[in-house]
PDB file of C-alpha atoms in Angstrom:
ATOM      1  CA  MET O   1      50.535 -44.748  14.179  1.00  0.00           C
ATOM      2  CA  ARG O   2      51.984 -48.250  13.371  1.00  0.00           C
ATOM      3  CA  LYS O   3      49.756 -50.896  14.837  1.00  0.00           C
ATOM      4  CA  THR O   4      51.423 -53.777  16.955  1.00  0.00           C
ATOM      5  CA  SER O   5      51.972 -57.165  15.744  1.00  0.00           C
ATOM      6  CA  PHE O   6      50.065 -60.087  17.402  1.00  0.00           C
ATOM      7  CA  ALA O   7      49.851 -63.830  17.674  1.00  0.00           C
ATOM      8  CA  ILE O   8      46.850 -66.064  18.414  1.00  0.00           C
ATOM      9  CA  ILE O   9      47.276 -69.028  20.782  1.00  0.00           C
ATOM     10  CA  GLY O  10      43.937 -71.059  20.578  1.00  0.00           C
ATOM     11  CA  ALA O  11      42.255 -71.096  17.224  1.00  0.00           C
ATOM     12  CA  GLY O  12      38.587 -71.543  18.376  1.00  0.00           C
ATOM     13  CA  LYS O  13      35.697 -69.093  18.304  1.00  0.00           C
ATOM     14  CA  VAL O  14      37.127 -66.384  20.408  1.00  0.00           C
ATOM     15  CA  GLY O  15      40.630 -66.592  18.685  1.00  0.00           C
ATOM     16  CA  ASN O  16      39.026 -66.318  15.057  1.00  0.00           C
ATOM     17  CA  ILE O  17      36.919 -63.328  16.361  1.00  0.00           C
ATOM     18  CA  PHE O  18      40.053 -61.633  17.869  1.00  0.00           C
ATOM     19  CA  ALA O  19      42.196 -62.344  14.721  1.00  0.00           C
ATOM     20  CA  ALA O  20      39.570 -60.862  12.236  1.00  0.00           C
ATOM     21  CA  ASN O  21      38.618 -57.984  14.130  1.00  0.00           C
ATOM     22  CA  LEU O  22      42.113 -56.831  15.004  1.00  0.00           C
ATOM     23  CA  TYR O  23      43.330 -57.455  11.483  1.00  0.00           C
ATOM     24  CA  GLN O  24      40.567 -55.527  10.040  1.00  0.00           C
ATOM     25  CA  CYS O  25      41.630 -52.617  12.355  1.00  0.00           C
ATOM     26  CA  GLY O  26      45.300 -52.825  10.951  1.00  0.00           C
ATOM     27  CA  TYR O  27      47.117 -54.842  13.398  1.00  0.00           C
ATOM     28  CA  LYS O  28      49.562 -57.415  11.820  1.00  0.00           C
ATOM     29  CA  LEU O  29      48.747 -61.265  12.758  1.00  0.00           C
ATOM     30  CA  VAL O  30      52.027 -62.843  12.577  1.00  0.00           C
ATOM     31  CA  GLY O  31      51.111 -66.571  13.696  1.00  0.00           C
ATOM     32  CA  VAL O  32      48.550 -69.014  15.026  1.00  0.00           C
ATOM     33  CA  ALA O  33      49.097 -71.775  17.298  1.00  0.00           C
ATOM     34  CA  SER O  34      46.626 -74.392  18.499  1.00  0.00           C
ATOM     35  CA  ARG O  35      46.441 -77.945  19.970  1.00  0.00           C
ATOM     36  CA  THR O  36      44.397 -78.876  16.867  1.00  0.00           C
ATOM     37  CA  PRO O  37      46.376 -78.694  13.553  1.00  0.00           C
ATOM     38  CA  ALA O  38      43.124 -78.224  11.559  1.00  0.00           C
ATOM     39  CA  SER O  39      42.001 -75.226  13.366  1.00  0.00           C
ATOM     40  CA  ALA O  40      45.339 -73.519  13.444  1.00  0.00           C
ATOM     41  CA  ALA O  41      45.898 -74.037   9.722  1.00  0.00           C
ATOM     42  CA  ALA O  42      42.319 -72.987   8.967  1.00  0.00           C
ATOM     43  CA  LEU O  43      42.871 -69.702  10.698  1.00  0.00           C
ATOM     44  CA  ALA O  44      46.412 -68.951   9.752  1.00  0.00           C
ATOM     45  CA  GLU O  45      45.713 -69.814   6.006  1.00  0.00           C
ATOM     46  CA  HIS O  46      42.877 -67.440   5.796  1.00  0.00           C
ATOM     47  CA  PHE O  47      45.445 -64.533   6.717  1.00  0.00           C
ATOM     48  CA  GLY O  48      48.463 -66.127   4.998  1.00  0.00           C
ATOM     49  CA  VAL O  49      50.615 -66.468   8.091  1.00  0.00           C
ATOM     50  CA  PRO O  50      52.405 -69.420   9.697  1.00  0.00           C
ATOM     51  CA  TRP O  51      50.849 -71.884  12.114  1.00  0.00           C
ATOM     52  CA  SER O  52      51.974 -74.520  14.607  1.00  0.00           C
ATOM     53  CA  VAL O  53      50.780 -76.912  17.087  1.00  0.00           C
ATOM     54  CA  ASN O  54      53.624 -75.770  19.246  1.00  0.00           C
ATOM     55  CA  PRO O  55      53.039 -72.075  20.605  1.00  0.00           C
ATOM     56  CA  LEU O  56      56.621 -71.540  21.047  1.00  0.00           C
ATOM     57  CA  ASP O  57      57.097 -71.440  17.370  1.00  0.00           C
ATOM     58  CA  ILE O  58      55.129 -68.356  16.836  1.00  0.00           C
ATOM     59  CA  VAL O  59      55.220 -66.250  20.106  1.00  0.00           C
ATOM     60  CA  ARG O  60      58.541 -64.665  19.683  1.00  0.00           C
ATOM     61  CA  LYS O  61      57.512 -63.092  16.410  1.00  0.00           C
ATOM     62  CA  ALA O  62      54.542 -60.939  18.076  1.00  0.00           C
ATOM     63  CA  GLU O  63      54.698 -58.031  20.056  1.00  0.00           C
ATOM     64  CA  VAL O  64      51.284 -59.070  21.523  1.00  0.00           C
ATOM     65  CA  VAL O  65      50.163 -62.596  22.188  1.00  0.00           C
ATOM     66  CA  PHE O  66      46.496 -63.425  22.985  1.00  0.00           C
ATOM     67  CA  ILE O  67      45.938 -66.677  24.634  1.00  0.00           C
ATOM     68  CA  THR O  68      42.414 -67.698  23.621  1.00  0.00           C
ATOM     69  CA  THR O  69      42.336 -71.281  24.772  1.00  0.00           C
ATOM     70  CA  SER O  70      39.902 -72.787  27.370  1.00  0.00           C
ATOM     71  CA  ASP O  71      40.628 -71.533  30.577  1.00  0.00           C
ATOM     72  CA  ARG O  72      41.952 -74.712  32.103  1.00  0.00           C
ATOM     73  CA  TYR O  73      44.735 -74.647  29.513  1.00  0.00           C
ATOM     74  CA  ILE O  74      46.038 -71.011  29.753  1.00  0.00           C
ATOM     75  CA  GLU O  75      48.398 -71.221  32.679  1.00  0.00           C
ATOM     76  CA  ASN O  76      50.007 -74.552  31.458  1.00  0.00           C
ATOM     77  CA  VAL O  77      50.593 -72.886  27.909  1.00  0.00           C
ATOM     78  CA  VAL O  78      52.340 -69.965  29.489  1.00  0.00           C
ATOM     79  CA  ARG O  79      54.501 -72.114  31.690  1.00  0.00           C
ATOM     80  CA  GLN O  80      55.454 -74.365  29.019  1.00  0.00           C
ATOM     81  CA  ILE O  81      56.568 -71.200  26.802  1.00  0.00           C
ATOM     82  CA  ALA O  82      58.428 -69.869  29.860  1.00  0.00           C
ATOM     83  CA  PHE O  83      60.173 -73.151  30.441  1.00  0.00           C
ATOM     84  CA  SER O  84      62.030 -72.787  27.094  1.00  0.00           C
ATOM     85  CA  ASP O  85      62.576 -69.066  27.681  1.00  0.00           C
ATOM     86  CA  GLY O  86      59.962 -68.125  25.133  1.00  0.00           C
ATOM     87  CA  TRP O  87      58.661 -64.873  26.583  1.00  0.00           C
ATOM     88  CA  CYS O  88      60.275 -61.610  25.549  1.00  0.00           C
ATOM     89  CA  LYS O  89      61.010 -58.364  27.657  1.00  0.00           C
ATOM     90  CA  GLY O  90      58.376 -55.774  26.784  1.00  0.00           C
ATOM     91  CA  GLN O  91      56.019 -58.209  25.293  1.00  0.00           C
ATOM     92  CA  TYR O  92      52.389 -58.163  25.843  1.00  0.00           C
ATOM     93  CA  VAL O  93      50.348 -61.351  26.932  1.00  0.00           C
ATOM     94  CA  TYR O  94      46.808 -61.369  27.367  1.00  0.00           C
ATOM     95  CA  HIS O  95      44.299 -64.118  28.287  1.00  0.00           C
ATOM     96  CA  SER O  96      40.591 -63.789  27.107  1.00  0.00           C
ATOM     97  CA  SER O  97      39.153 -65.430  30.364  1.00  0.00           C
ATOM     98  CA  GLY O  98      36.233 -63.725  32.005  1.00  0.00           C
ATOM     99  CA  ALA O  99      36.646 -65.547  35.228  1.00  0.00           C
ATOM    100  CA  LEU O 100      40.552 -66.067  35.962  1.00  0.00           C
ATOM    101  CA  PHE O 101      42.955 -63.614  37.434  1.00  0.00           C
ATOM    102  CA  THR O 102      45.959 -62.266  35.493  1.00  0.00           C
ATOM    103  CA  ASP O 103      48.136 -64.452  37.759  1.00  0.00           C
ATOM    104  CA  VAL O 104      47.759 -67.308  35.342  1.00  0.00           C
ATOM    105  CA  LEU O 105      50.406 -65.500  33.110  1.00  0.00           C
ATOM    106  CA  ILE O 106      52.852 -64.817  36.003  1.00  0.00           C
ATOM    107  CA  ALA O 107      55.561 -67.113  34.114  1.00  0.00           C
ATOM    108  CA  ALA O 108      55.440 -64.537  31.330  1.00  0.00           C
ATOM    109  CA  LYS O 109      55.678 -61.608  33.531  1.00  0.00           C
ATOM    110  CA  GLU O 110      58.865 -63.210  35.268  1.00  0.00           C
ATOM    111  CA  GLN O 111      60.499 -63.046  31.923  1.00  0.00           C
ATOM    112  CA  GLY O 112      59.817 -59.453  31.355  1.00  0.00           C
ATOM    113  CA  ALA O 113      56.427 -59.426  29.641  1.00  0.00           C
ATOM    114  CA  HIS O 114      53.503 -57.159  30.468  1.00  0.00           C
ATOM    115  CA  ILE O 115      50.412 -59.308  31.392  1.00  0.00           C
ATOM    116  CA  GLY O 116      46.762 -58.427  31.216  1.00  0.00           C
ATOM    117  CA  ALA O 117      43.261 -59.998  30.850  1.00  0.00           C
ATOM    118  CA  LEU O 118      40.936 -58.870  27.909  1.00  0.00           C
ATOM    119  CA  HIS O 119      37.427 -60.196  28.000  1.00  0.00           C
ATOM    120  CA  PRO O 120      34.746 -59.406  25.543  1.00  0.00           C
ATOM    121  CA  LEU O 121      31.176 -59.264  27.024  1.00  0.00           C
ATOM    122  CA  GLN O 122      29.732 -61.199  24.126  1.00  0.00           C
ATOM    123  CA  SER O 123      28.488 -64.597  23.119  1.00  0.00           C
ATOM    124  CA  PHE O 124      30.467 -66.349  20.233  1.00  0.00           C
ATOM    125  CA  ALA O 125      28.036 -69.220  19.296  1.00  0.00           C
ATOM    126  CA  GLY O 126      28.215 -69.344  15.445  1.00  0.00           C
ATOM    127  CA  THR O 127      30.217 -66.090  14.792  1.00  0.00           C
ATOM    128  CA  LYS O 128      33.494 -67.703  13.708  1.00  0.00           C
ATOM    129  CA  GLY O 129      35.739 -65.104  11.915  1.00  0.00           C
ATOM    130  CA  LYS O 130      33.055 -62.528  11.794  1.00  0.00           C
ATOM    131  CA  LYS O 131      34.212 -59.024  11.087  1.00  0.00           C
ATOM    132  CA  ASN O 132      32.808 -56.060  13.134  1.00  0.00           C
ATOM    133  CA  TYR O 133      31.542 -58.397  15.573  1.00  0.00           C
ATOM    134  CA  LEU O 134      33.263 -56.492  18.563  1.00  0.00           C
ATOM    135  CA  SER O 135      32.016 -53.184  17.557  1.00  0.00           C
ATOM    136  CA  GLY O 136      29.903 -51.576  20.391  1.00  0.00           C
ATOM    137  CA  VAL O 137      31.096 -54.515  22.742  1.00  0.00           C
ATOM    138  CA  TYR O 138      32.314 -53.890  26.320  1.00  0.00           C
ATOM    139  CA  PHE O 139      35.517 -55.458  27.343  1.00  0.00           C
ATOM    140  CA  ALA O 140      36.486 -56.357  30.997  1.00  0.00           C
ATOM    141  CA  VAL O 141      40.206 -55.468  31.158  1.00  0.00           C
ATOM    142  CA  ASP O 142      42.851 -56.003  33.995  1.00  0.00           C
ATOM    143  CA  GLY O 143      46.578 -56.291  34.275  1.00  0.00           C
ATOM    144  CA  ASP O 144      49.497 -54.281  34.812  1.00  0.00           C
ATOM    145  CA  THR O 145      49.237 -50.472  33.816  1.00  0.00           C
ATOM    146  CA  GLN O 146      50.968 -50.802  30.560  1.00  0.00           C
ATOM    147  CA  ALA O 147      48.882 -53.849  29.558  1.00  0.00           C
ATOM    148  CA  ILE O 148      45.806 -52.036  30.418  1.00  0.00           C
ATOM    149  CA  GLU O 149      46.506 -49.140  28.376  1.00  0.00           C
ATOM    150  CA  LEU O 150      47.342 -51.161  25.309  1.00  0.00           C
ATOM    151  CA  ALA O 151      44.163 -53.133  25.948  1.00  0.00           C
ATOM    152  CA  LYS O 152      42.150 -49.810  26.017  1.00  0.00           C
ATOM    153  CA  THR O 153      43.844 -48.845  22.730  1.00  0.00           C
ATOM    154  CA  MET O 154      42.869 -52.190  20.882  1.00  0.00           C
ATOM    155  CA  VAL O 155      39.487 -52.173  22.314  1.00  0.00           C
ATOM    156  CA  ARG O 156      38.973 -48.492  21.023  1.00  0.00           C
ATOM    157  CA  ASP O 157      40.351 -49.426  17.763  1.00  0.00           C
ATOM    158  CA  MET O 158      37.850 -52.260  17.366  1.00  0.00           C
ATOM    159  CA  GLY O 159      34.742 -50.008  18.202  1.00  0.00           C
ATOM    160  CA  GLY O 160      34.504 -51.424  21.653  1.00  0.00           C
ATOM    161  CA  HIS O 161      34.187 -49.942  25.166  1.00  0.00           C
ATOM    162  CA  SER O 162      36.615 -50.976  28.079  1.00  0.00           C
ATOM    163  CA  PHE O 163      36.035 -51.230  31.827  1.00  0.00           C
ATOM    164  CA  PHE O 164      38.131 -52.357  34.597  1.00  0.00           C
ATOM    165  CA  VAL O 165      37.147 -55.255  36.927  1.00  0.00           C
ATOM    166  CA  PRO O 166      39.276 -55.762  39.880  1.00  0.00           C
ATOM    167  CA  PRO O 167      40.718 -59.196  40.617  1.00  0.00           C
ATOM    168  CA  ASP O 168      38.478 -59.873  43.766  1.00  0.00           C
ATOM    169  CA  LYS O 169      35.426 -59.118  41.492  1.00  0.00           C
ATOM    170  CA  ARG O 170      36.527 -61.135  38.561  1.00  0.00           C
ATOM    171  CA  ALA O 171      34.194 -64.333  39.623  1.00  0.00           C
ATOM    172  CA  LEU O 172      31.308 -62.033  40.350  1.00  0.00           C
ATOM    173  CA  TYR O 173      31.500 -60.305  37.113  1.00  0.00           C
ATOM    174  CA  HIS O 174      31.714 -63.643  35.248  1.00  0.00           C
ATOM    175  CA  ALA O 175      28.777 -65.033  37.065  1.00  0.00           C
ATOM    176  CA  ALA O 176      26.661 -62.013  36.144  1.00  0.00           C
ATOM    177  CA  ALA O 177      27.638 -62.475  32.400  1.00  0.00           C
ATOM    178  CA  CYS O 178      26.656 -66.118  32.720  1.00  0.00           C
ATOM    179  CA  ILE O 179      23.322 -65.332  34.245  1.00  0.00           C
ATOM    180  CA  ALA O 180      22.548 -62.789  31.443  1.00  0.00           C
ATOM    181  CA  SER O 181      23.647 -65.001  28.507  1.00  0.00           C
ATOM    182  CA  ASN O 182      24.077 -68.762  29.474  1.00  0.00           C
ATOM    183  CA  TYR O 183      20.903 -68.774  31.606  1.00  0.00           C
ATOM    184  CA  LEU O 184      18.670 -66.777  29.391  1.00  0.00           C
ATOM    185  CA  VAL O 185      19.206 -69.599  26.815  1.00  0.00           C
ATOM    186  CA  VAL O 186      18.333 -72.137  29.533  1.00  0.00           C
ATOM    187  CA  LEU O 187      15.065 -70.073  30.206  1.00  0.00           C
ATOM    188  CA  VAL O 188      14.151 -70.058  26.603  1.00  0.00           C
ATOM    189  CA  HIS O 189      14.688 -73.824  26.395  1.00  0.00           C
ATOM    190  CA  ASN O 190      12.345 -74.302  29.151  1.00  0.00           C
ATOM    191  CA  ALA O 191       9.741 -72.205  27.385  1.00  0.00           C
ATOM    192  CA  VAL O 192      10.326 -74.186  24.117  1.00  0.00           C
ATOM    193  CA  ASN O 193       9.730 -77.437  25.940  1.00  0.00           C
ATOM    194  CA  LEU O 194       6.349 -76.147  27.239  1.00  0.00           C
ATOM    195  CA  PHE O 195       5.358 -75.006  23.849  1.00  0.00           C
ATOM    196  CA  GLN O 196       6.186 -78.487  22.465  1.00  0.00           C
ATOM    197  CA  LYS O 197       3.606 -79.852  25.072  1.00  0.00           C
ATOM    198  CA  PHE O 198       0.743 -78.250  23.080  1.00  0.00           C
ATOM    199  CA  GLY O 199       1.943 -79.220  19.581  1.00  0.00           C
ATOM    200  CA  LEU O 200       4.779 -76.830  18.271  1.00  0.00           C
ATOM    201  CA  SER O 201       7.966 -78.349  17.230  1.00  0.00           C
ATOM    202  CA  GLY O 202      11.059 -76.991  19.051  1.00  0.00           C
ATOM    203  CA  GLU O 203      11.939 -74.930  15.754  1.00  0.00           C
ATOM    204  CA  GLU O 204       8.446 -73.393  15.587  1.00  0.00           C
ATOM    205  CA  ALA O 205       8.529 -72.551  19.352  1.00  0.00           C
ATOM    206  CA  THR O 206      11.885 -71.095  18.973  1.00  0.00           C
ATOM    207  CA  THR O 207      10.711 -68.801  16.088  1.00  0.00           C
ATOM    208  CA  ALA O 208       7.543 -67.811  17.852  1.00  0.00           C
ATOM    209  CA  LEU O 209       9.269 -66.748  20.825  1.00  0.00           C
ATOM    210  CA  LEU O 210      12.065 -64.660  19.078  1.00  0.00           C
ATOM    211  CA  PRO O 211       9.983 -61.520  18.604  1.00  0.00           C
ATOM    212  CA  LEU O 212       8.925 -61.597  22.199  1.00  0.00           C
ATOM    213  CA  LEU O 213      12.612 -61.879  23.172  1.00  0.00           C
ATOM    214  CA  GLN O 214      13.686 -59.126  20.891  1.00  0.00           C
ATOM    215  CA  GLY O 215      10.882 -56.850  22.111  1.00  0.00           C
ATOM    216  CA  THR O 216      12.027 -57.639  25.665  1.00  0.00           C
ATOM    217  CA  LEU O 217      15.787 -56.727  24.740  1.00  0.00           C
ATOM    218  CA  ASP O 218      14.432 -53.567  23.088  1.00  0.00           C
ATOM    219  CA  ASN O 219      12.531 -52.579  26.260  1.00  0.00           C
ATOM    220  CA  LEU O 220      15.708 -53.112  28.466  1.00  0.00           C
ATOM    221  CA  ALA O 221      17.738 -50.995  26.034  1.00  0.00           C
ATOM    222  CA  ASN O 222      15.235 -48.267  25.925  1.00  0.00           C
ATOM    223  CA  LYS O 223      13.909 -48.220  29.447  1.00  0.00           C
ATOM    224  CA  GLY O 224      16.164 -50.308  31.799  1.00  0.00           C
ATOM    225  CA  ALA O 225      15.526 -53.298  33.716  1.00  0.00           C
ATOM    226  CA  GLU O 226      13.018 -51.849  36.281  1.00  0.00           C
ATOM    227  CA  LYS O 227      10.687 -50.279  33.611  1.00  0.00           C
ATOM    228  CA  ALA O 228      11.038 -53.133  31.138  1.00  0.00           C
ATOM    229  CA  LEU O 229       9.542 -55.727  33.558  1.00  0.00           C
ATOM    230  CA  THR O 230       6.098 -56.736  32.598  1.00  0.00           C
ATOM    231  CA  GLY O 231       3.786 -59.539  33.447  1.00  0.00           C
ATOM    232  CA  PRO O 232       1.162 -60.914  35.926  1.00  0.00           C
ATOM    233  CA  ILE O 233       3.497 -60.642  39.087  1.00  0.00           C
ATOM    234  CA  VAL O 234       4.122 -56.881  38.241  1.00  0.00           C
ATOM    235  CA  ARG O 235       0.391 -56.482  37.911  1.00  0.00           C
ATOM    236  CA  GLY O 236      -0.545 -58.315  41.146  1.00  0.00           C
ATOM    237  CA  ASP O 237      -2.725 -60.676  38.915  1.00  0.00           C
ATOM    238  CA  VAL O 238      -2.887 -63.597  41.411  1.00  0.00           C
ATOM    239  CA  HIS O 239      -5.556 -65.535  39.467  1.00  0.00           C
ATOM    240  CA  THR O 240      -3.096 -65.821  36.535  1.00  0.00           C
ATOM    241  CA  VAL O 241      -0.042 -66.703  38.704  1.00  0.00           C
ATOM    242  CA  ALA O 242      -2.303 -69.374  40.189  1.00  0.00           C
ATOM    243  CA  ALA O 243      -3.370 -70.621  36.851  1.00  0.00           C
ATOM    244  CA  HIS O 244       0.467 -70.743  35.963  1.00  0.00           C
ATOM    245  CA  LEU O 245       1.420 -72.813  39.103  1.00  0.00           C
ATOM    246  CA  GLN O 246      -1.397 -75.192  38.549  1.00  0.00           C
ATOM    247  CA  ALA O 247      -0.481 -75.893  34.743  1.00  0.00           C
ATOM    248  CA  LEU O 248       3.012 -76.378  35.560  1.00  0.00           C
ATOM    249  CA  ASP O 249       2.421 -78.676  38.565  1.00  0.00           C
ATOM    250  CA  LEU O 250       0.379 -80.877  36.039  1.00  0.00           C
ATOM    251  CA  THR O 251       3.187 -80.847  33.669  1.00  0.00           C
ATOM    252  CA  ASP O 252       6.753 -80.312  34.741  1.00  0.00           C
ATOM    253  CA  ASP O 253       7.885 -80.118  38.315  1.00  0.00           C
ATOM    254  CA  ASP O 254      11.219 -78.905  37.747  1.00  0.00           C
ATOM    255  CA  ILE O 255       9.995 -75.880  35.615  1.00  0.00           C
ATOM    256  CA  GLU O 256       7.554 -75.141  38.210  1.00  0.00           C
ATOM    257  CA  LYS O 257      10.296 -74.952  40.795  1.00  0.00           C
ATOM    258  CA  LEU O 258      12.235 -72.549  38.509  1.00  0.00           C
ATOM    259  CA  TYR O 259       9.091 -70.426  38.089  1.00  0.00           C
ATOM    260  CA  ARG O 260       8.437 -69.884  41.668  1.00  0.00           C
ATOM    261  CA  GLN O 261      12.180 -68.903  42.159  1.00  0.00           C
ATOM    262  CA  MET O 262      12.082 -66.674  39.348  1.00  0.00           C
ATOM    263  CA  GLY O 263       8.744 -65.249  40.686  1.00  0.00           C
ATOM    264  CA  LEU O 264      10.187 -64.489  44.017  1.00  0.00           C
ATOM    265  CA  TYR O 265      13.037 -62.764  42.630  1.00  0.00           C
ATOM    266  CA  THR O 266      10.462 -60.682  40.533  1.00  0.00           C
ATOM    267  CA  LEU O 267       8.704 -59.785  43.683  1.00  0.00           C
ATOM    268  CA  ARG O 268      11.681 -58.360  45.066  1.00  0.00           C
ATOM    269  CA  LEU O 269      12.109 -56.090  41.874  1.00  0.00           C
ATOM    270  CA  VAL O 270       8.595 -55.259  42.370  1.00  0.00           C
ATOM    271  CA  GLN O 271       9.116 -54.009  45.896  1.00  0.00           C
ATOM    272  CA  GLN O 272      11.885 -51.993  44.729  1.00  0.00           C
ATOM    273  CA  ILE O 273       9.698 -50.108  41.964  1.00  0.00           C
ATOM    274  CA  ASN O 274       6.783 -49.986  44.321  1.00  0.00           C
ATOM    275  CA  SER O 275       4.379 -51.248  41.652  1.00  0.00           C
ATOM    276  CA  LEU O 276       2.137 -53.233  44.247  1.00  0.00           C
ATOM    277  CA  GLU O 277       0.597 -52.748  47.790  1.00  0.00           C
ATOM    278  CA  GLU O 278       2.052 -54.768  50.531  1.00  0.00           C
ATOM    279  CA  PRO O 279      -0.891 -57.262  50.969  1.00  0.00           C
ATOM    280  CA  GLN O 280      -0.778 -58.154  47.273  1.00  0.00           C
ATOM    281  CA  ILE O 281       2.800 -58.911  47.520  1.00  0.00           C
ATOM    282  CA  GLU O 282       2.224 -61.144  50.697  1.00  0.00           C
ATOM    283  CA  ILE O 283      -0.426 -63.234  48.834  1.00  0.00           C
ATOM    284  CA  LEU O 284       1.985 -63.556  45.855  1.00  0.00           C
ATOM    285  CA  ARG O 285       4.881 -64.490  48.113  1.00  0.00           C
ATOM    286  CA  LYS O 286       2.822 -67.151  49.896  1.00  0.00           C
ATOM    287  CA  MET O 287       1.755 -68.641  46.557  1.00  0.00           C
ATOM    288  CA  LEU O 288       5.144 -68.816  45.150  1.00  0.00           C
ATOM    289  CA  THR O 289       6.865 -70.022  48.427  1.00  0.00           C
ATOM    290  CA  ASP O 290       4.390 -72.749  49.853  1.00  0.00           C
ATOM    291  CA  LYS O 291       3.448 -75.280  47.101  1.00  0.00           C
ATOM    292  CA  ASN O 292       0.712 -76.891  49.320  1.00  0.00           C
ATOM    293  CA  GLY O 293      -0.560 -74.102  51.353  1.00  0.00           C
ATOM    294  CA  GLY O 294      -0.117 -71.202  49.160  1.00  0.00           C
ATOM    295  CA  ARG O 295      -2.784 -71.759  46.521  1.00  0.00           C
ATOM    296  CA  TYR O 296      -4.889 -68.864  45.482  1.00  0.00           C
ATOM    297  CA  GLU O 297      -8.791 -69.845  45.028  1.00  0.00           C
TER     298      GLU O 297
END
């Protein structure tokens, strides 16, 4: 079966990944547009296709157009192309935002295009142009019926998995993704800062923590979140939690606050899995809630 032709608007990390992985699957890249000439040229020349800083120059050549710019530019790009009657009837137009609805593409729909959202649930730091990177990845899809069906086909061809996120749950979906990815990085950064206080460099601390993180991810994959949870709160080890709080109180007030909030959420999970008796939970809750009156001696 003939694969559809496609164009990329936005030659950053996501645009590069989409181009490399779709091209590898037999889809024909016909053009690249980007605000930055250097990035557009670099991606286009890699595949031997035309490039431009004006999206109107490349969209009419493609059956499918991926808008992989930053979220704040998507609607303006679509409207600018529509202003010059640039969208074609029967064309497919997708954005790759995890948070935005498909209504930012409405100007393309008004000119007869099918519109959709195709967001890979993956981090793209340091992955520019990497092949096979989307294999096994889950994609949140949305759009009109035709756009969703084609999106599912492209995802399947790239070795990924698709799932539907309704418009009214889009922000919730993206918030969950940020918690799992962005905030994990923030948590590790906090741990690295603490390691540096007893002599390790940031690089050494990160290297030391990576096996622990990988082990945790393996446990999540093999056991699920509830059974993967370990640590002093799960065990009801109040003496250890007290020592943590005391050390953090003397070291970093912001990280102590974060520890308390994460600890309280951990207690909610502990209650769900019934790993502690209620009196132990109450002692830990008081310790984590009341900085002055909740110390355990």
